[in-house]
């Protein structure tokens, strides 16, 4: 009687532990950053004073990520729109 109960219990434990993962899968966030096709010399970035810089930029202009933007620093943004219309702003 003990042998007939022991065998199914052993098989259930074996099945349970054989399906458990022993390794943790690495969490992938995002994608690898591609290399810049048009690299900019480091001297361009050395001309910028250290610290955090930010300003509101025009939504009609595209700012390249590898070069510092040539815009004047603006701490405020004003926009007008109709009621229910979406407004846009771009931080550079």
Short mmCIF file of N, CA and C in Angstrom, two decimals:
data_model
loop_
_atom_site.label_atom_id
_atom_site.label_comp_id
_atom_site.label_asym_id
_atom_site.label_seq_id
_atom_site.Cartn_x
_atom_site.Cartn_y
_atom_site.Cartn_z
N UNK A 1 0.82 -1.19 0.00
CA UNK A 1 0.00 0.00 0.00
C UNK A 1 0.87 1.26 0.00
N UNK A 2 1.93 1.29 0.81
CA UNK A 2 2.81 2.44 0.88
C UNK A 2 3.52 2.66 -0.44
N UNK A 3 3.88 1.58 -1.11
CA UNK A 3 4.59 1.69 -2.37
C UNK A 3 3.70 2.30 -3.45
N UNK A 4 2.44 1.97 -3.46
CA UNK A 4 1.54 2.49 -4.49
C UNK A 4 1.26 3.98 -4.29
N UNK A 5 1.32 4.51 -3.08
CA UNK A 5 1.12 5.94 -2.82
C UNK A 5 2.42 6.70 -3.07
N UNK A 6 3.54 6.10 -2.73
CA UNK A 6 4.83 6.75 -2.85
C UNK A 6 5.19 7.03 -4.32
N UNK A 7 4.89 6.13 -5.21
CA UNK A 7 5.26 6.27 -6.62
C UNK A 7 4.57 7.46 -7.28
N UNK A 8 3.25 7.64 -7.17
CA UNK A 8 2.63 8.82 -7.80
C UNK A 8 3.10 10.14 -7.18
N UNK A 9 3.31 10.16 -5.87
CA UNK A 9 3.79 11.38 -5.22
C UNK A 9 5.19 11.72 -5.71
N UNK A 10 6.05 10.71 -5.81
CA UNK A 10 7.40 10.91 -6.32
C UNK A 10 7.36 11.43 -7.76
N UNK A 11 6.49 10.88 -8.58
CA UNK A 11 6.38 11.32 -9.97
C UNK A 11 5.87 12.76 -10.06
N UNK A 12 4.93 13.13 -9.20
CA UNK A 12 4.43 14.51 -9.21
C UNK A 12 5.53 15.50 -8.81
N UNK A 13 6.30 15.17 -7.76
CA UNK A 13 7.41 16.03 -7.37
C UNK A 13 8.45 16.12 -8.46
N UNK A 14 8.77 15.01 -9.08
CA UNK A 14 9.75 14.99 -10.17
C UNK A 14 9.26 15.86 -11.33
N UNK A 15 8.00 15.73 -11.69
CA UNK A 15 7.44 16.52 -12.78
C UNK A 15 7.43 18.00 -12.43
N UNK A 16 7.06 18.34 -11.21
CA UNK A 16 7.02 19.73 -10.78
C UNK A 16 8.40 20.37 -10.81
N UNK A 17 9.39 19.72 -10.23
CA UNK A 17 10.73 20.30 -10.16
C UNK A 17 11.47 20.25 -11.49
N UNK A 18 11.11 19.36 -12.37
CA UNK A 18 11.77 19.33 -13.67
C UNK A 18 11.29 20.45 -14.58
N UNK A 19 10.10 21.00 -14.32
CA UNK A 19 9.59 22.09 -15.14
C UNK A 19 9.97 23.46 -14.61
N UNK A 20 10.53 23.54 -13.40
CA UNK A 20 10.95 24.82 -12.84
C UNK A 20 12.22 25.30 -13.53
N UNK A 21 12.30 26.62 -13.77
CA UNK A 21 13.48 27.19 -14.40
C UNK A 21 14.53 27.44 -13.32
N UNK A 22 15.76 27.12 -13.65
CA UNK A 22 16.84 27.35 -12.71
C UNK A 22 17.58 28.64 -13.01
N UNK A 23 17.44 29.17 -14.24
CA UNK A 23 18.11 30.40 -14.62
C UNK A 23 17.09 31.52 -14.76
N UNK A 24 17.51 32.71 -14.40
CA UNK A 24 16.65 33.87 -14.57
C UNK A 24 16.96 34.47 -15.94
N UNK A 25 15.93 34.68 -16.74
CA UNK A 25 16.13 35.25 -18.06
C UNK A 25 16.45 36.74 -17.91
N UNK A 26 17.44 37.22 -18.65
CA UNK A 26 17.77 38.64 -18.54
C UNK A 26 16.63 39.50 -19.08
N UNK A 27 16.37 40.58 -18.38
CA UNK A 27 15.31 41.49 -18.77
C UNK A 27 15.84 42.42 -19.84
N UNK A 28 15.20 42.42 -20.98
CA UNK A 28 15.64 43.25 -22.10
C UNK A 28 14.78 44.50 -22.15
N UNK A 29 15.41 45.64 -21.97
CA UNK A 29 14.70 46.91 -22.04
C UNK A 29 15.26 47.68 -23.23
N UNK A 30 14.41 47.98 -24.17
CA UNK A 30 14.83 48.76 -25.31
C UNK A 30 15.58 47.93 -26.34
N UNK A 31 16.52 48.58 -26.98
CA UNK A 31 17.30 47.94 -28.02
C UNK A 31 18.71 48.53 -27.98
N UNK A 32 19.68 47.83 -28.58
CA UNK A 32 21.04 48.38 -28.58
C UNK A 32 21.12 49.65 -29.44
N UNK A 33 21.80 50.64 -28.93
CA UNK A 33 21.91 51.91 -29.63
C UNK A 33 22.83 51.76 -30.84
N UNK A 34 22.37 52.12 -32.04
CA UNK A 34 23.24 52.01 -33.22
C UNK A 34 24.32 53.09 -33.19
N UNK A 35 25.39 52.85 -33.92
CA UNK A 35 26.47 53.83 -33.98
C UNK A 35 26.02 55.04 -34.80
N UNK A 36 26.57 56.18 -34.47
CA UNK A 36 26.21 57.42 -35.16
C UNK A 36 26.87 57.44 -36.53
N UNK A 37 26.08 57.56 -37.62
CA UNK A 37 26.69 57.56 -38.95
C UNK A 37 27.47 58.83 -39.25
N UNK A 38 27.17 59.93 -38.58
CA UNK A 38 27.87 61.21 -38.78
C UNK A 38 28.44 61.69 -37.45
N UNK A 39 29.54 61.10 -36.99
CA UNK A 39 30.07 61.52 -35.69
C UNK A 39 30.56 62.97 -35.73
N UNK A 40 30.41 63.63 -34.59
CA UNK A 40 30.82 65.03 -34.44
C UNK A 40 32.08 65.05 -33.59
N UNK A 41 33.04 65.93 -33.91
CA UNK A 41 34.25 66.00 -33.08
C UNK A 41 33.92 66.36 -31.63
N UNK A 42 34.72 65.87 -30.72
CA UNK A 42 34.50 66.09 -29.28
C UNK A 42 34.64 67.57 -28.93
N UNK A 43 35.43 68.31 -29.71
CA UNK A 43 35.64 69.73 -29.42
C UNK A 43 34.33 70.51 -29.46
N UNK A 44 33.38 70.04 -30.24
CA UNK A 44 32.08 70.71 -30.32
C UNK A 44 31.39 70.69 -28.97
N UNK A 45 31.45 69.56 -28.28
CA UNK A 45 30.81 69.44 -26.96
C UNK A 45 31.66 70.07 -25.87
N UNK A 46 32.98 70.18 -26.07
CA UNK A 46 33.84 70.78 -25.04
C UNK A 46 33.59 72.28 -24.91
N UNK A 47 33.02 72.93 -25.94
CA UNK A 47 32.73 74.36 -25.89
C UNK A 47 31.54 74.68 -24.98
N UNK A 48 30.72 73.69 -24.67
CA UNK A 48 29.55 73.90 -23.82
C UNK A 48 29.99 73.95 -22.36
N UNK A 49 29.46 74.91 -21.61
CA UNK A 49 29.80 75.00 -20.19
C UNK A 49 29.18 73.83 -19.44
N UNK A 50 29.84 73.33 -18.39
CA UNK A 50 29.29 72.19 -17.65
C UNK A 50 27.98 72.56 -16.95
N UNK A 51 27.16 71.56 -16.75
CA UNK A 51 25.88 71.76 -16.08
C UNK A 51 24.73 71.31 -16.95
N UNK A 52 23.55 71.43 -16.39
CA UNK A 52 22.34 71.02 -17.10
C UNK A 52 21.80 72.20 -17.89
N UNK A 53 21.56 71.98 -19.17
CA UNK A 53 21.04 73.01 -20.05
C UNK A 53 19.73 72.52 -20.65
N UNK A 54 18.77 73.40 -20.77
CA UNK A 54 17.50 73.04 -21.38
C UNK A 54 16.76 74.28 -21.81
N UNK A 55 15.94 74.13 -22.84
CA UNK A 55 15.17 75.24 -23.35
C UNK A 55 14.01 74.71 -24.16
N UNK A 56 13.01 75.55 -24.36
CA UNK A 56 11.91 75.19 -25.25
C UNK A 56 12.34 75.50 -26.67
N UNK A 57 12.12 74.55 -27.56
CA UNK A 57 12.49 74.72 -28.96
C UNK A 57 11.28 74.67 -29.86
N UNK A 58 11.49 75.01 -31.10
CA UNK A 58 10.41 75.02 -32.08
C UNK A 58 10.04 73.59 -32.45
N UNK A 59 8.73 73.33 -32.60
CA UNK A 59 8.29 71.99 -33.01
C UNK A 59 8.49 71.79 -34.50
N UNK A 60 8.78 72.87 -35.22
CA UNK A 60 8.98 72.77 -36.66
C UNK A 60 10.43 72.47 -37.02
N UNK A 61 11.30 72.39 -36.04
CA UNK A 61 12.72 72.14 -36.30
C UNK A 61 13.14 70.83 -35.66
N UNK A 62 13.98 70.07 -36.38
CA UNK A 62 14.51 68.81 -35.85
C UNK A 62 15.90 69.08 -35.30
N UNK A 63 16.12 68.67 -34.05
CA UNK A 63 17.41 68.87 -33.41
C UNK A 63 18.18 67.56 -33.44
N UNK A 64 19.39 67.61 -34.00
CA UNK A 64 20.23 66.43 -34.10
C UNK A 64 20.73 66.05 -32.70
N UNK A 65 20.75 64.77 -32.39
CA UNK A 65 21.14 64.34 -31.05
C UNK A 65 22.64 64.38 -30.83
N UNK A 66 23.44 64.41 -31.91
CA UNK A 66 24.88 64.35 -31.74
C UNK A 66 25.53 65.73 -31.72
N UNK A 67 24.79 66.78 -32.00
CA UNK A 67 25.34 68.13 -31.96
C UNK A 67 24.53 68.98 -30.98
N UNK A 68 25.19 69.90 -30.29
CA UNK A 68 24.44 70.77 -29.38
C UNK A 68 23.54 71.72 -30.18
N UNK A 69 22.30 71.92 -29.75
CA UNK A 69 21.40 72.81 -30.50
C UNK A 69 21.83 74.27 -30.37
N UNK A 70 21.64 75.02 -31.43
CA UNK A 70 21.99 76.45 -31.43
C UNK A 70 20.71 77.26 -31.24
N UNK A 71 20.22 77.28 -29.99
CA UNK A 71 19.01 78.04 -29.68
C UNK A 71 19.26 78.87 -28.43
N UNK A 72 18.50 79.94 -28.28
CA UNK A 72 18.63 80.75 -27.07
C UNK A 72 17.85 80.08 -25.94
N UNK A 73 18.34 80.23 -24.73
CA UNK A 73 17.71 79.59 -23.58
C UNK A 73 16.41 80.32 -23.24
N UNK A 74 15.33 79.56 -23.15
CA UNK A 74 14.02 80.11 -22.83
C UNK A 74 13.44 79.30 -21.67
N UNK A 75 13.05 80.00 -20.60
CA UNK A 75 12.51 79.31 -19.43
C UNK A 75 11.00 79.22 -19.43
N UNK A 76 10.34 79.92 -20.34
CA UNK A 76 8.88 79.89 -20.40
C UNK A 76 8.42 79.53 -21.80
N UNK A 77 7.20 79.04 -21.87
CA UNK A 77 6.60 78.71 -23.16
C UNK A 77 5.17 79.18 -23.15
N UNK A 78 4.77 79.82 -24.22
CA UNK A 78 3.39 80.26 -24.36
C UNK A 78 2.85 79.71 -25.66
N UNK A 79 1.66 79.19 -25.60
CA UNK A 79 1.02 78.67 -26.80
C UNK A 79 -0.46 79.00 -26.78
N UNK A 80 -1.02 79.21 -27.96
CA UNK A 80 -2.45 79.50 -28.04
C UNK A 80 -3.10 78.42 -28.89
N UNK A 81 -4.30 78.07 -28.51
CA UNK A 81 -5.02 77.03 -29.25
C UNK A 81 -6.51 77.20 -29.00
N UNK A 82 -7.29 76.61 -29.86
CA UNK A 82 -8.73 76.58 -29.67
C UNK A 82 -9.06 75.61 -28.54
N UNK A 83 -10.23 75.72 -28.01
CA UNK A 83 -10.67 74.83 -26.94
C UNK A 83 -10.72 73.40 -27.46
N UNK A 84 -10.08 72.48 -26.76
CA UNK A 84 -10.05 71.08 -27.15
C UNK A 84 -8.94 70.75 -28.14
N UNK A 85 -8.23 71.75 -28.64
CA UNK A 85 -7.15 71.51 -29.59
C UNK A 85 -5.87 71.15 -28.82
N UNK A 86 -5.07 70.27 -29.39
CA UNK A 86 -3.81 69.89 -28.75
C UNK A 86 -2.73 70.92 -29.06
N UNK A 87 -1.92 71.17 -28.05
CA UNK A 87 -0.76 72.05 -28.26
C UNK A 87 0.49 71.22 -28.07
N UNK A 88 1.56 71.63 -28.73
CA UNK A 88 2.81 70.88 -28.68
C UNK A 88 3.95 71.79 -28.28
N UNK A 89 4.93 71.21 -27.64
CA UNK A 89 6.16 71.90 -27.29
C UNK A 89 7.29 70.89 -27.38
N UNK A 90 8.49 71.39 -27.58
CA UNK A 90 9.65 70.52 -27.68
C UNK A 90 10.73 71.05 -26.75
N UNK A 91 11.25 70.17 -25.91
CA UNK A 91 12.36 70.55 -25.02
C UNK A 91 13.66 70.18 -25.70
N UNK A 92 14.59 71.12 -25.70
CA UNK A 92 15.90 70.86 -26.31
C UNK A 92 16.97 71.12 -25.28
#
